JSON list of C-alpha atoms in Angstrom, two decimals:
[
{"chain": "A", "resi": 1, "resn": "MET", "atom": "CA", "xyz": [66.64, 136.66, 95.83]},
{"chain": "A", "resi": 2, "resn": "LYS", "atom": "CA", "xyz": [69.76, 136.85, 97.98]},
{"chain": "A", "resi": 3, "resn": "ARG", "atom": "CA", "xyz": [69.19, 133.30, 99.24]},
{"chain": "A", "resi": 4, "resn": "LEU", "atom": "CA", "xyz": [68.82, 131.99, 95.71]},
{"chain": "A", "resi": 5, "resn": "LEU", "atom": "CA", "xyz": [72.03, 133.72, 94.64]},
{"chain": "A", "resi": 6, "resn": "ALA", "atom": "CA", "xyz": [73.84, 132.41, 97.74]},
{"chain": "A", "resi": 7, "resn": "MET", "atom": "CA", "xyz": [72.65, 128.85, 97.00]},
{"chain": "A", "resi": 8, "resn": "ILE", "atom": "CA", "xyz": [73.81, 129.08, 93.38]},
{"chain": "A", "resi": 9, "resn": "ILE", "atom": "CA", "xyz": [77.24, 130.32, 94.46]},
{"chain": "A", "resi": 10, "resn": "ALA", "atom": "CA", "xyz": [77.54, 127.65, 97.16]},
{"chain": "A", "resi": 11, "resn": "LEU", "atom": "CA", "xyz": [76.60, 124.85, 94.75]},
{"chain": "A", "resi": 12, "resn": "SER", "atom": "CA", "xyz": [78.97, 126.21, 92.11]},
{"chain": "A", "resi": 13, "resn": "ILE", "atom": "CA", "xyz": [81.85, 126.25, 94.58]},
{"chain": "A", "resi": 14, "resn": "PHE", "atom": "CA", "xyz": [80.99, 122.72, 95.73]},
{"chain": "A", "resi": 15, "resn": "PHE", "atom": "CA", "xyz": [80.86, 121.26, 92.20]},
{"chain": "A", "resi": 16, "resn": "LEU", "atom": "CA", "xyz": [83.91, 123.15, 90.95]},
{"chain": "A", "resi": 17, "resn": "SER", "atom": "CA", "xyz": [85.99, 122.08, 93.96]},
{"chain": "A", "resi": 18, "resn": "GLY", "atom": "CA", "xyz": [85.20, 118.47, 93.05]},
{"chain": "A", "resi": 19, "resn": "CYS", "atom": "CA", "xyz": [87.17, 118.90, 89.83]},
{"chain": "A", "resi": 20, "resn": "GLY", "atom": "CA", "xyz": [90.40, 118.64, 91.85]},
{"chain": "A", "resi": 21, "resn": "ILE", "atom": "CA", "xyz": [89.48, 115.08, 92.83]},
{"chain": "A", "resi": 22, "resn": "LEU", "atom": "CA", "xyz": [90.42, 113.82, 89.38]},
{"chain": "A", "resi": 23, "resn": "THR", "atom": "CA", "xyz": [93.87, 112.30, 89.41]},
{"chain": "A", "resi": 24, "resn": "LYS", "atom": "CA", "xyz": [96.16, 113.76, 86.78]},
{"chain": "A", "resi": 25, "resn": "GLY", "atom": "CA", "xyz": [99.24, 112.13, 85.34]},
{"chain": "A", "resi": 26, "resn": "VAL", "atom": "CA", "xyz": [97.98, 108.52, 85.27]},
{"chain": "A", "resi": 27, "resn": "THR", "atom": "CA", "xyz": [97.09, 106.55, 82.15]},
{"chain": "A", "resi": 28, "resn": "VAL", "atom": "CA", "xyz": [95.77, 102.98, 82.31]},
{"chain": "A", "resi": 29, "resn": "ALA", "atom": "CA", "xyz": [95.91, 100.69, 79.26]},
{"chain": "A", "resi": 30, "resn": "GLU", "atom": "CA", "xyz": [94.48, 97.17, 79.49]},
{"chain": "A", "resi": 31, "resn": "THR", "atom": "CA", "xyz": [95.22, 94.28, 77.14]},
{"chain": "A", "resi": 32, "resn": "GLU", "atom": "CA", "xyz": [94.39, 90.59, 77.40]},
{"chain": "A", "resi": 33, "resn": "GLU", "atom": "CA", "xyz": [97.85, 89.83, 78.81]},
{"chain": "A", "resi": 34, "resn": "TYR", "atom": "CA", "xyz": [98.47, 92.72, 81.22]},
{"chain": "A", "resi": 35, "resn": "THR", "atom": "CA", "xyz": [97.50, 96.17, 82.49]},
{"chain": "A", "resi": 36, "resn": "LYS", "atom": "CA", "xyz": [99.99, 98.98, 81.93]},
{"chain": "A", "resi": 37, "resn": "ILE", "atom": "CA", "xyz": [99.84, 102.02, 84.21]},
{"chain": "A", "resi": 38, "resn": "THR", "atom": "CA", "xyz": [101.84, 105.02, 83.00]},
{"chain": "A", "resi": 39, "resn": "PHE", "atom": "CA", "xyz": [102.71, 107.83, 85.41]},
{"chain": "A", "resi": 40, "resn": "ASP", "atom": "CA", "xyz": [103.61, 111.32, 84.17]},
{"chain": "A", "resi": 41, "resn": "ASN", "atom": "CA", "xyz": [104.52, 113.58, 87.11]},
{"chain": "A", "resi": 42, "resn": "PHE", "atom": "CA", "xyz": [101.85, 111.84, 89.18]},
{"chain": "A", "resi": 43, "resn": "GLU", "atom": "CA", "xyz": [101.53, 112.87, 92.81]},
{"chain": "A", "resi": 44, "resn": "GLY", "atom": "CA", "xyz": [98.87, 111.70, 95.24]},
{"chain": "A", "resi": 45, "resn": "LYS", "atom": "CA", "xyz": [96.74, 108.57, 95.39]},
{"chain": "A", "resi": 46, "resn": "LYS", "atom": "CA", "xyz": [95.13, 106.51, 92.65]},
{"chain": "A", "resi": 47, "resn": "LYS", "atom": "CA", "xyz": [92.87, 103.45, 92.86]},
{"chain": "A", "resi": 48, "resn": "ILE", "atom": "CA", "xyz": [92.70, 100.94, 90.00]},
{"chain": "A", "resi": 49, "resn": "GLU", "atom": "CA", "xyz": [90.40, 97.92, 89.91]},
{"chain": "A", "resi": 50, "resn": "LEU", "atom": "CA", "xyz": [91.30, 94.81, 87.92]},
{"chain": "A", "resi": 51, "resn": "ALA", "atom": "CA", "xyz": [88.83, 92.06, 87.06]},
{"chain": "A", "resi": 52, "resn": "HIS", "atom": "CA", "xyz": [89.98, 88.51, 87.77]},
{"chain": "A", "resi": 53, "resn": "ASP", "atom": "CA", "xyz": [87.59, 86.52, 85.62]},
{"chain": "A", "resi": 54, "resn": "SER", "atom": "CA", "xyz": [89.44, 83.21, 85.69]},
{"chain": "A", "resi": 55, "resn": "PRO", "atom": "CA", "xyz": [87.62, 80.36, 87.45]},
{"chain": "A", "resi": 56, "resn": "ASN", "atom": "CA", "xyz": [90.98, 78.96, 88.52]},
{"chain": "A", "resi": 57, "resn": "GLU", "atom": "CA", "xyz": [93.54, 79.95, 91.13]},
{"chain": "A", "resi": 58, "resn": "GLY", "atom": "CA", "xyz": [96.21, 82.32, 89.91]},
{"chain": "A", "resi": 59, "resn": "ALA", "atom": "CA", "xyz": [98.87, 84.83, 90.79]},
{"chain": "A", "resi": 60, "resn": "LEU", "atom": "CA", "xyz": [99.40, 88.57, 90.59]},
{"chain": "A", "resi": 61, "resn": "TYR", "atom": "CA", "xyz": [102.71, 89.72, 89.07]},
{"chain": "A", "resi": 62, "resn": "TYR", "atom": "CA", "xyz": [104.20, 93.18, 88.55]},
{"chain": "A", "resi": 63, "resn": "LYS", "atom": "CA", "xyz": [107.10, 94.89, 86.83]},
{"chain": "A", "resi": 64, "resn": "THR", "atom": "CA", "xyz": [108.19, 98.47, 87.52]},
{"chain": "A", "resi": 65, "resn": "ASN", "atom": "CA", "xyz": [110.07, 100.91, 85.34]},
{"chain": "A", "resi": 66, "resn": "ILE", "atom": "CA", "xyz": [110.10, 104.16, 87.31]},
{"chain": "A", "resi": 67, "resn": "THR", "atom": "CA", "xyz": [112.24, 106.87, 85.69]},
{"chain": "A", "resi": 68, "resn": "SER", "atom": "CA", "xyz": [111.89, 109.58, 88.34]},
{"chain": "A", "resi": 69, "resn": "GLY", "atom": "CA", "xyz": [110.50, 109.81, 91.86]},
{"chain": "A", "resi": 70, "resn": "SER", "atom": "CA", "xyz": [109.19, 106.93, 93.94]},
{"chain": "A", "resi": 71, "resn": "ILE", "atom": "CA", "xyz": [105.87, 105.17, 94.36]},
{"chain": "A", "resi": 72, "resn": "LYS", "atom": "CA", "xyz": [104.22, 102.64, 96.69]},
{"chain": "A", "resi": 73, "resn": "ALA", "atom": "CA", "xyz": [101.54, 100.14, 95.68]},
{"chain": "A", "resi": 74, "resn": "PHE", "atom": "CA", "xyz": [99.12, 98.16, 97.82]},
{"chain": "A", "resi": 75, "resn": "TYR", "atom": "CA", "xyz": [96.52, 95.57, 96.87]},
{"chain": "A", "resi": 76, "resn": "VAL", "atom": "CA", "xyz": [93.34, 94.22, 98.39]},
{"chain": "A", "resi": 77, "resn": "PHE", "atom": "CA", "xyz": [91.17, 91.35, 97.13]},
{"chain": "A", "resi": 78, "resn": "GLY", "atom": "CA", "xyz": [87.93, 92.47, 98.77]},
{"chain": "A", "resi": 79, "resn": "ILE", "atom": "CA", "xyz": [86.18, 93.71, 101.87]},
{"chain": "A", "resi": 80, "resn": "LEU", "atom": "CA", "xyz": [87.07, 90.66, 103.95]},
{"chain": "A", "resi": 81, "resn": "TRP", "atom": "CA", "xyz": [90.76, 90.83, 103.03]},
{"chain": "A", "resi": 82, "resn": "ASP", "atom": "CA", "xyz": [93.53, 92.96, 104.52]},
{"chain": "A", "resi": 83, "resn": "THR", "atom": "CA", "xyz": [95.36, 95.53, 102.43]},
{"chain": "A", "resi": 84, "resn": "GLU", "atom": "CA", "xyz": [98.83, 94.22, 101.60]},
{"chain": "A", "resi": 85, "resn": "LYS", "atom": "CA", "xyz": [101.91, 95.97, 100.27]},
{"chain": "A", "resi": 86, "resn": "LEU", "atom": "CA", "xyz": [102.57, 95.04, 96.65]},
{"chain": "A", "resi": 87, "resn": "PHE", "atom": "CA", "xyz": [105.81, 96.98, 96.10]},
{"chain": "A", "resi": 88, "resn": "GLU", "atom": "CA", "xyz": [107.76, 100.16, 96.66]},
{"chain": "A", "resi": 89, "resn": "ALA", "atom": "CA", "xyz": [109.76, 101.35, 93.66]},
{"chain": "A", "resi": 90, "resn": "SER", "atom": "CA", "xyz": [111.87, 104.32, 92.64]},
{"chain": "A", "resi": 91, "resn": "ALA", "atom": "CA", "xyz": [114.12, 105.37, 89.78]},
{"chain": "A", "resi": 92, "resn": "ASP", "atom": "CA", "xyz": [117.00, 103.65, 91.62]},
{"chain": "A", "resi": 93, "resn": "ASN", "atom": "CA", "xyz": [115.04, 100.55, 92.60]},
{"chain": "A", "resi": 94, "resn": "ASN", "atom": "CA", "xyz": [112.96, 98.93, 89.83]},
{"chain": "A", "resi": 95, "resn": "SER", "atom": "CA", "xyz": [111.92, 95.31, 90.10]},
{"chain": "A", "resi": 96, "resn": "ILE", "atom": "CA", "xyz": [109.93, 92.39, 88.79]},
{"chain": "A", "resi": 97, "resn": "GLY", "atom": "CA", "xyz": [107.66, 90.96, 91.44]},
{"chain": "A", "resi": 98, "resn": "PRO", "atom": "CA", "xyz": [106.83, 87.40, 92.29]},
{"chain": "A", "resi": 99, "resn": "GLY", "atom": "CA", "xyz": [103.34, 86.05, 91.97]},
{"chain": "A", "resi": 100, "resn": "TYR", "atom": "CA", "xyz": [101.01, 86.78, 94.85]},
{"chain": "A", "resi": 101, "resn": "TYR", "atom": "CA", "xyz": [98.47, 83.98, 95.27]},
{"chain": "A", "resi": 102, "resn": "ILE", "atom": "CA", "xyz": [94.92, 84.67, 94.04]},
{"chain": "A", "resi": 103, "resn": "ASP", "atom": "CA", "xyz": [92.17, 82.35, 95.21]},
{"chain": "A", "resi": 104, "resn": "SER", "atom": "CA", "xyz": [89.63, 81.16, 92.64]},
{"chain": "A", "resi": 105, "resn": "SER", "atom": "CA", "xyz": [86.84, 83.00, 94.52]},
{"chain": "A", "resi": 106, "resn": "ILE", "atom": "CA", "xyz": [88.47, 86.41, 93.89]},
{"chain": "A", "resi": 107, "resn": "SER", "atom": "CA", "xyz": [86.68, 88.32, 91.11]},
{"chain": "A", "resi": 108, "resn": "LYS", "atom": "CA", "xyz": [88.16, 91.79, 91.58]},
{"chain": "A", "resi": 109, "resn": "ILE", "atom": "CA", "xyz": [91.52, 93.12, 92.76]},
{"chain": "A", "resi": 110, "resn": "THR", "atom": "CA", "xyz": [91.95, 96.73, 93.85]},
{"chain": "A", "resi": 111, "resn": "ILE", "atom": "CA", "xyz": [95.40, 98.29, 93.61]},
{"chain": "A", "resi": 112, "resn": "TYR", "atom": "CA", "xyz": [96.24, 101.59, 95.31]},
{"chain": "A", "resi": 113, "resn": "PHE", "atom": "CA", "xyz": [99.17, 103.71, 94.18]},
{"chain": "A", "resi": 114, "resn": "GLU", "atom": "CA", "xyz": [100.64, 106.44, 96.42]},
{"chain": "A", "resi": 115, "resn": "ALA", "atom": "CA", "xyz": [103.30, 109.00, 95.53]},
{"chain": "A", "resi": 116, "resn": "ASP", "atom": "CA", "xyz": [104.45, 111.73, 97.92]},
{"chain": "A", "resi": 117, "resn": "GLU", "atom": "CA", "xyz": [106.55, 113.36, 95.21]},
{"chain": "A", "resi": 118, "resn": "PRO", "atom": "CA", "xyz": [106.07, 113.62, 91.43]},
{"chain": "A", "resi": 119, "resn": "VAL", "atom": "CA", "xyz": [106.75, 110.24, 89.83]},
{"chain": "A", "resi": 120, "resn": "SER", "atom": "CA", "xyz": [107.15, 109.22, 86.19]},
{"chain": "A", "resi": 121, "resn": "GLY", "atom": "CA", "xyz": [107.47, 105.80, 84.63]},
{"chain": "A", "resi": 122, "resn": "GLU", "atom": "CA", "xyz": [105.32, 102.75, 84.21]},
{"chain": "A", "resi": 123, "resn": "VAL", "atom": "CA", "xyz": [104.08, 99.69, 86.07]},
{"chain": "A", "resi": 124, "resn": "ILE", "atom": "CA", "xyz": [102.83, 96.51, 84.45]},
{"chain": "A", "resi": 125, "resn": "ILE", "atom": "CA", "xyz": [100.40, 94.29, 86.35]},
{"chain": "A", "resi": 126, "resn": "SER", "atom": "CA", "xyz": [99.66, 90.80, 85.05]},
{"chain": "A", "resi": 127, "resn": "PHE", "atom": "CA", "xyz": [98.11, 87.48, 86.01]},
{"chain": "A", "resi": 128, "resn": "ALA", "atom": "CA", "xyz": [100.95, 85.66, 84.21]},
{"chain": "A", "resi": 129, "resn": "PRO", "atom": "CA", "xyz": [104.72, 85.83, 84.79]},
{"chain": "A", "resi": 130, "resn": "ILE", "atom": "CA", "xyz": [106.40, 88.88, 83.24]},
{"chain": "A", "resi": 131, "resn": "SER", "atom": "CA", "xyz": [109.83, 88.61, 81.65]}
]
């Protein structure tokens, strides 16, 4: 009986500790033209995957509007590709990024966001130029 109780407690602790894995403070909204990522006191790491379903070559553009804190973003096109820095932005340093080349063979792009301090604001990611 003690072993059963110990197993139930151990499993409960394991599953309940997994609840902290969920990233709080990030909202992702996708439209046909762009993907908008909104941060509300986000701190930590977040991975977002974007489908690139165009059969043609293209480009990856971004626009930042960070209102507090700072954030870094990296992108990778797949397992065989290196992770590259997309941008680093803060409340004092917002920008519109140039297009990063996307080969026609790329079907998925993974973007990683990292914030060492609470950050608020938004980032827009698009496959077309952003004004």
